[in-house]
Amino acid sequence: MTGATIWLTGLPSAGKTTIAYELADRLRAEGHRVEVLDGDEIRTFLTAGLGFSREDRHTNVQRIGYLADLLSRNGVKTLVPVIAPYADSREAVRKRHMASGTAYLEVHVATPVEVCSERDVKGLYAKQAAGEISGLTGVDDPYEEPESPDLRIESHTQSVQESAAALHALLTERGLA
């Protein structure tokens, strides 16, 4: 089986993880080997101790990118719902995959910050507004939107199932599903 890394980037509460798990279920039902490298779980188990400075965020993305490439080279569809706010960090991951000959797709879950703030799945926007935290990506810390993603999903205008179906269609088009 052909592996691939599908990196879903976007603001906190954009819908990245929800879409990734929906797609993972569909791919597993079709017989694919699939892993989801959830950014929150990775920070708990693999990159604990890293903060949210630009340097730490870059290190976090590179470690996740290495793991994704390793899994993908071994036939796993690796879904990576991780913010990865900086374009140069995402580009370095893309180049790692190119060097190893592994398929890599960048998907921008392009949800407006106002919608993400309303969803506020983890309460981050409320904490930032109350002054309890700072450095929230897309609010008081940068988020560099992908200029040319392989797919742009506007999760605020379609259902989770429609978003996952659009991503599945791209994988099919590229011979990866």
PDB file of C-alpha atoms in Angstrom:
ATOM      1  CA  MET A   1       0.000   0.000   0.000  1.00  0.00           C
ATOM      2  CA  THR A   2       1.086   3.502  -0.780  1.00  0.00           C
ATOM      3  CA  GLY A   3       1.575   5.755   2.191  1.00  0.00           C
ATOM      4  CA  ALA A   4       1.113   9.494   2.244  1.00  0.00           C
ATOM      5  CA  THR A   5       1.173  12.366   4.676  1.00  0.00           C
ATOM      6  CA  ILE A   6      -1.871  14.603   4.681  1.00  0.00           C
ATOM      7  CA  TRP A   7      -1.125  17.698   6.764  1.00  0.00           C
ATOM      8  CA  LEU A   8      -4.194  19.673   7.833  1.00  0.00           C
ATOM      9  CA  THR A   9      -3.174  23.174   8.868  1.00  0.00           C
ATOM     10  CA  GLY A  10      -5.415  25.937  10.176  1.00  0.00           C
ATOM     11  CA  LEU A  11      -6.319  27.970  13.230  1.00  0.00           C
ATOM     12  CA  PRO A  12      -7.249  26.453  16.598  1.00  0.00           C
ATOM     13  CA  SER A  13     -10.851  25.122  16.435  1.00  0.00           C
ATOM     14  CA  ALA A  14     -10.861  25.251  12.620  1.00  0.00           C
ATOM     15  CA  GLY A  15     -11.981  21.603  12.405  1.00  0.00           C
ATOM     16  CA  LYS A  16      -8.672  19.953  11.476  1.00  0.00           C
ATOM     17  CA  THR A  17      -8.838  17.066  13.926  1.00  0.00           C
ATOM     18  CA  THR A  18     -12.541  16.393  13.394  1.00  0.00           C
ATOM     19  CA  ILE A  19     -12.044  16.191   9.631  1.00  0.00           C
ATOM     20  CA  ALA A  20      -8.949  14.002  10.052  1.00  0.00           C
ATOM     21  CA  TYR A  21     -10.786  11.441  12.181  1.00  0.00           C
ATOM     22  CA  GLU A  22     -13.748  11.387   9.788  1.00  0.00           C
ATOM     23  CA  LEU A  23     -11.399  10.725   6.866  1.00  0.00           C
ATOM     24  CA  ALA A  24      -9.443   8.142   8.887  1.00  0.00           C
ATOM     25  CA  ASP A  25     -12.628   6.140   9.490  1.00  0.00           C
ATOM     26  CA  ARG A  26     -13.456   6.188   5.795  1.00  0.00           C
ATOM     27  CA  LEU A  27      -9.945   5.160   4.749  1.00  0.00           C
ATOM     28  CA  ARG A  28      -9.840   2.328   7.312  1.00  0.00           C
ATOM     29  CA  ALA A  29     -13.196   1.068   6.041  1.00  0.00           C
ATOM     30  CA  GLU A  30     -11.577   0.850   2.589  1.00  0.00           C
ATOM     31  CA  GLY A  31      -8.705  -1.234   3.996  1.00  0.00           C
ATOM     32  CA  HIS A  32      -6.019   1.438   4.310  1.00  0.00           C
ATOM     33  CA  ARG A  33      -3.519   1.579   7.152  1.00  0.00           C
ATOM     34  CA  VAL A  34      -4.103   4.950   8.827  1.00  0.00           C
ATOM     35  CA  GLU A  35      -2.676   6.924  11.728  1.00  0.00           C
ATOM     36  CA  VAL A  36      -3.766  10.316  13.013  1.00  0.00           C
ATOM     37  CA  LEU A  37      -0.972  12.359  14.579  1.00  0.00           C
ATOM     38  CA  ASP A  38      -3.134  14.682  16.663  1.00  0.00           C
ATOM     39  CA  GLY A  39      -1.206  17.799  17.631  1.00  0.00           C
ATOM     40  CA  ASP A  40      -2.509  17.796  21.211  1.00  0.00           C
ATOM     41  CA  GLU A  41      -1.582  14.152  21.743  1.00  0.00           C
ATOM     42  CA  ILE A  42       1.861  14.678  20.207  1.00  0.00           C
ATOM     43  CA  ARG A  43       2.511  17.620  22.548  1.00  0.00           C
ATOM     44  CA  THR A  44       1.541  15.427  25.500  1.00  0.00           C
ATOM     45  CA  PHE A  45       3.586  12.352  24.607  1.00  0.00           C
ATOM     46  CA  LEU A  46       6.312  13.234  22.101  1.00  0.00           C
ATOM     47  CA  THR A  47       7.139  16.910  22.401  1.00  0.00           C
ATOM     48  CA  ALA A  48       6.298  17.630  26.027  1.00  0.00           C
ATOM     49  CA  GLY A  49       8.563  20.351  27.300  1.00  0.00           C
ATOM     50  CA  LEU A  50       8.400  22.424  24.151  1.00  0.00           C
ATOM     51  CA  GLY A  51       6.766  25.799  24.543  1.00  0.00           C
ATOM     52  CA  PHE A  52       5.107  28.029  21.983  1.00  0.00           C
ATOM     53  CA  SER A  53       7.990  30.256  20.905  1.00  0.00           C
ATOM     54  CA  ARG A  54       8.669  30.364  17.180  1.00  0.00           C
ATOM     55  CA  GLU A  55      11.700  28.112  17.667  1.00  0.00           C
ATOM     56  CA  ASP A  56       9.764  25.567  19.762  1.00  0.00           C
ATOM     57  CA  ARG A  57       6.873  25.558  17.307  1.00  0.00           C
ATOM     58  CA  HIS A  58       9.323  24.906  14.468  1.00  0.00           C
ATOM     59  CA  THR A  59      10.951  22.050  16.417  1.00  0.00           C
ATOM     60  CA  ASN A  60       7.518  20.579  17.158  1.00  0.00           C
ATOM     61  CA  VAL A  61       6.525  20.660  13.481  1.00  0.00           C
ATOM     62  CA  GLN A  62       9.839  19.134  12.376  1.00  0.00           C
ATOM     63  CA  ARG A  63       9.533  16.257  14.850  1.00  0.00           C
ATOM     64  CA  ILE A  64       5.981  15.557  13.748  1.00  0.00           C
ATOM     65  CA  GLY A  65       7.061  15.837  10.105  1.00  0.00           C
ATOM     66  CA  TYR A  66       9.816  13.283  10.679  1.00  0.00           C
ATOM     67  CA  LEU A  67       7.394  10.831  12.285  1.00  0.00           C
ATOM     68  CA  ALA A  68       4.807  11.379   9.542  1.00  0.00           C
ATOM     69  CA  ASP A  69       7.407  10.739   6.849  1.00  0.00           C
ATOM     70  CA  LEU A  70       8.578   7.582   8.619  1.00  0.00           C
ATOM     71  CA  LEU A  71       5.047   6.207   8.847  1.00  0.00           C
ATOM     72  CA  SER A  72       4.156   7.223   5.294  1.00  0.00           C
ATOM     73  CA  ARG A  73       7.289   5.617   3.837  1.00  0.00           C
ATOM     74  CA  ASN A  74       6.026   2.402   5.401  1.00  0.00           C
ATOM     75  CA  GLY A  75       2.628   2.393   3.722  1.00  0.00           C
ATOM     76  CA  VAL A  76       0.572   4.327   6.250  1.00  0.00           C
ATOM     77  CA  LYS A  77      -1.832   7.137   5.375  1.00  0.00           C
ATOM     78  CA  THR A  78      -0.717   9.632   8.012  1.00  0.00           C
ATOM     79  CA  LEU A  79      -3.189  12.379   8.820  1.00  0.00           C
ATOM     80  CA  VAL A  80      -1.624  15.303  10.654  1.00  0.00           C
ATOM     81  CA  PRO A  81      -4.090  17.852  12.079  1.00  0.00           C
ATOM     82  CA  VAL A  82      -1.490  20.268  13.426  1.00  0.00           C
ATOM     83  CA  ILE A  83      -1.621  24.075  13.248  1.00  0.00           C
ATOM     84  CA  ALA A  84       1.991  24.528  12.015  1.00  0.00           C
ATOM     85  CA  PRO A  85       1.636  28.317  11.890  1.00  0.00           C
ATOM     86  CA  TYR A  86       4.805  29.143   9.935  1.00  0.00           C
ATOM     87  CA  ALA A  87       5.166  28.606   6.189  1.00  0.00           C
ATOM     88  CA  ASP A  88       8.898  27.840   6.423  1.00  0.00           C
ATOM     89  CA  SER A  89       8.260  25.029   8.910  1.00  0.00           C
ATOM     90  CA  ARG A  90       5.625  23.471   6.668  1.00  0.00           C
ATOM     91  CA  GLU A  91       7.919  23.851   3.642  1.00  0.00           C
ATOM     92  CA  ALA A  92      10.732  22.059   5.474  1.00  0.00           C
ATOM     93  CA  VAL A  93       8.377  19.131   6.134  1.00  0.00           C
ATOM     94  CA  ARG A  94       7.323  19.095   2.469  1.00  0.00           C
ATOM     95  CA  LYS A  95      11.001  19.029   1.410  1.00  0.00           C
ATOM     96  CA  ARG A  96      11.721  16.126   3.800  1.00  0.00           C
ATOM     97  CA  HIS A  97       8.938  14.152   2.136  1.00  0.00           C
ATOM     98  CA  MET A  98      10.155  15.068  -1.361  1.00  0.00           C
ATOM     99  CA  ALA A  99      13.670  13.917  -0.466  1.00  0.00           C
ATOM    100  CA  SER A 100      12.373  10.530   0.654  1.00  0.00           C
ATOM    101  CA  GLY A 101       9.959  10.207  -2.271  1.00  0.00           C
ATOM    102  CA  THR A 102       6.928  10.185   0.004  1.00  0.00           C
ATOM    103  CA  ALA A 103       3.600  11.699  -1.011  1.00  0.00           C
ATOM    104  CA  TYR A 104       2.743  14.860   0.930  1.00  0.00           C
ATOM    105  CA  LEU A 105      -0.428  16.913   0.721  1.00  0.00           C
ATOM    106  CA  GLU A 106      -1.031  20.209   2.480  1.00  0.00           C
ATOM    107  CA  VAL A 107      -4.646  20.958   3.302  1.00  0.00           C
ATOM    108  CA  HIS A 108      -5.641  24.371   4.591  1.00  0.00           C
ATOM    109  CA  VAL A 109      -8.714  24.201   6.804  1.00  0.00           C
ATOM    110  CA  ALA A 110      -9.522  27.845   6.149  1.00  0.00           C
ATOM    111  CA  THR A 111     -11.991  28.737   8.870  1.00  0.00           C
ATOM    112  CA  PRO A 112     -12.292  32.430   9.786  1.00  0.00           C
ATOM    113  CA  VAL A 113     -11.000  33.332  13.248  1.00  0.00           C
ATOM    114  CA  GLU A 114     -14.480  34.589  14.192  1.00  0.00           C
ATOM    115  CA  VAL A 115     -15.949  31.133  13.554  1.00  0.00           C
ATOM    116  CA  CYS A 116     -13.074  29.422  15.381  1.00  0.00           C
ATOM    117  CA  SER A 117     -13.643  31.756  18.319  1.00  0.00           C
ATOM    118  CA  GLU A 118     -17.338  30.806  18.427  1.00  0.00           C
ATOM    119  CA  ARG A 119     -16.478  27.092  18.318  1.00  0.00           C
ATOM    120  CA  ASP A 120     -13.672  27.524  20.891  1.00  0.00           C
ATOM    121  CA  VAL A 121     -13.459  23.781  21.471  1.00  0.00           C
ATOM    122  CA  LYS A 122     -10.702  24.075  24.098  1.00  0.00           C
ATOM    123  CA  GLY A 123     -11.647  27.462  25.556  1.00  0.00           C
ATOM    124  CA  LEU A 124      -8.481  29.078  24.217  1.00  0.00           C
ATOM    125  CA  TYR A 125     -10.142  32.094  22.646  1.00  0.00           C
ATOM    126  CA  ALA A 126     -12.045  32.821  25.857  1.00  0.00           C
ATOM    127  CA  LYS A 127      -8.840  32.548  27.885  1.00  0.00           C
ATOM    128  CA  GLN A 128      -7.013  34.855  25.487  1.00  0.00           C
ATOM    129  CA  ALA A 129      -9.850  37.404  25.590  1.00  0.00           C
ATOM    130  CA  ALA A 130      -9.782  37.290  29.410  1.00  0.00           C
ATOM    131  CA  GLY A 131      -6.017  37.903  29.405  1.00  0.00           C
ATOM    132  CA  GLU A 132      -5.283  34.478  30.907  1.00  0.00           C
ATOM    133  CA  ILE A 133      -3.101  33.373  27.976  1.00  0.00           C
ATOM    134  CA  SER A 134      -1.192  35.038  25.175  1.00  0.00           C
ATOM    135  CA  GLY A 135       0.363  33.757  21.986  1.00  0.00           C
ATOM    136  CA  LEU A 136      -2.855  32.349  20.532  1.00  0.00           C
ATOM    137  CA  THR A 137      -2.255  31.503  16.890  1.00  0.00           C
ATOM    138  CA  GLY A 138      -4.201  33.797  14.591  1.00  0.00           C
ATOM    139  CA  VAL A 139      -5.123  36.232  17.360  1.00  0.00           C
ATOM    140  CA  ASP A 140      -2.000  37.608  19.038  1.00  0.00           C
ATOM    141  CA  ASP A 141       0.508  35.239  17.426  1.00  0.00           C
ATOM    142  CA  PRO A 142       1.036  34.829  13.667  1.00  0.00           C
ATOM    143  CA  TYR A 143      -0.554  32.282  11.383  1.00  0.00           C
ATOM    144  CA  GLU A 144       0.858  32.260   7.867  1.00  0.00           C
ATOM    145  CA  GLU A 145      -1.824  30.878   5.587  1.00  0.00           C
ATOM    146  CA  PRO A 146      -0.631  28.490   2.889  1.00  0.00           C
ATOM    147  CA  GLU A 147      -0.349  30.290  -0.437  1.00  0.00           C
ATOM    148  CA  SER A 148      -0.828  27.193  -2.593  1.00  0.00           C
ATOM    149  CA  PRO A 149      -2.260  24.313  -0.578  1.00  0.00           C
ATOM    150  CA  ASP A 150      -3.187  21.113  -2.355  1.00  0.00           C
ATOM    151  CA  LEU A 151      -6.704  21.663  -1.039  1.00  0.00           C
ATOM    152  CA  ARG A 152      -8.495  24.453   0.802  1.00  0.00           C
ATOM    153  CA  ILE A 153     -11.438  23.383   2.959  1.00  0.00           C
ATOM    154  CA  GLU A 154     -13.812  26.008   4.284  1.00  0.00           C
ATOM    155  CA  SER A 155     -15.248  24.005   7.149  1.00  0.00           C
ATOM    156  CA  HIS A 156     -17.654  26.763   8.120  1.00  0.00           C
ATOM    157  CA  THR A 157     -19.563  26.350   4.829  1.00  0.00           C
ATOM    158  CA  GLN A 158     -19.791  22.549   4.682  1.00  0.00           C
ATOM    159  CA  SER A 159     -20.299  19.601   6.997  1.00  0.00           C
ATOM    160  CA  VAL A 160     -17.520  17.461   8.423  1.00  0.00           C
ATOM    161  CA  GLN A 161     -18.610  14.666   6.087  1.00  0.00           C
ATOM    162  CA  GLU A 162     -18.469  16.975   3.053  1.00  0.00           C
ATOM    163  CA  SER A 163     -15.027  18.224   4.090  1.00  0.00           C
ATOM    164  CA  ALA A 164     -13.713  14.670   4.505  1.00  0.00           C
ATOM    165  CA  ALA A 165     -15.287  13.685   1.171  1.00  0.00           C
ATOM    166  CA  ALA A 166     -13.507  16.558  -0.599  1.00  0.00           C
ATOM    167  CA  LEU A 167     -10.214  15.416   0.887  1.00  0.00           C
ATOM    168  CA  HIS A 168     -10.935  11.800  -0.047  1.00  0.00           C
ATOM    169  CA  ALA A 169     -11.661  12.933  -3.609  1.00  0.00           C
ATOM    170  CA  LEU A 170      -8.243  14.621  -3.743  1.00  0.00           C
ATOM    171  CA  LEU A 171      -6.547  11.448  -2.469  1.00  0.00           C
ATOM    172  CA  THR A 172      -8.396   9.427  -5.115  1.00  0.00           C
ATOM    173  CA  GLU A 173      -7.422  11.913  -7.830  1.00  0.00           C
ATOM    174  CA  ARG A 174      -3.763  11.618  -6.805  1.00  0.00           C
ATOM    175  CA  GLY A 175      -3.912   7.797  -6.736  1.00  0.00           C
ATOM    176  CA  LEU A 176      -3.584   7.628  -2.950  1.00  0.00           C
ATOM    177  CA  ALA A 177      -7.029   6.225  -2.027  1.00  0.00           C
TER     178      ALA A 177
END
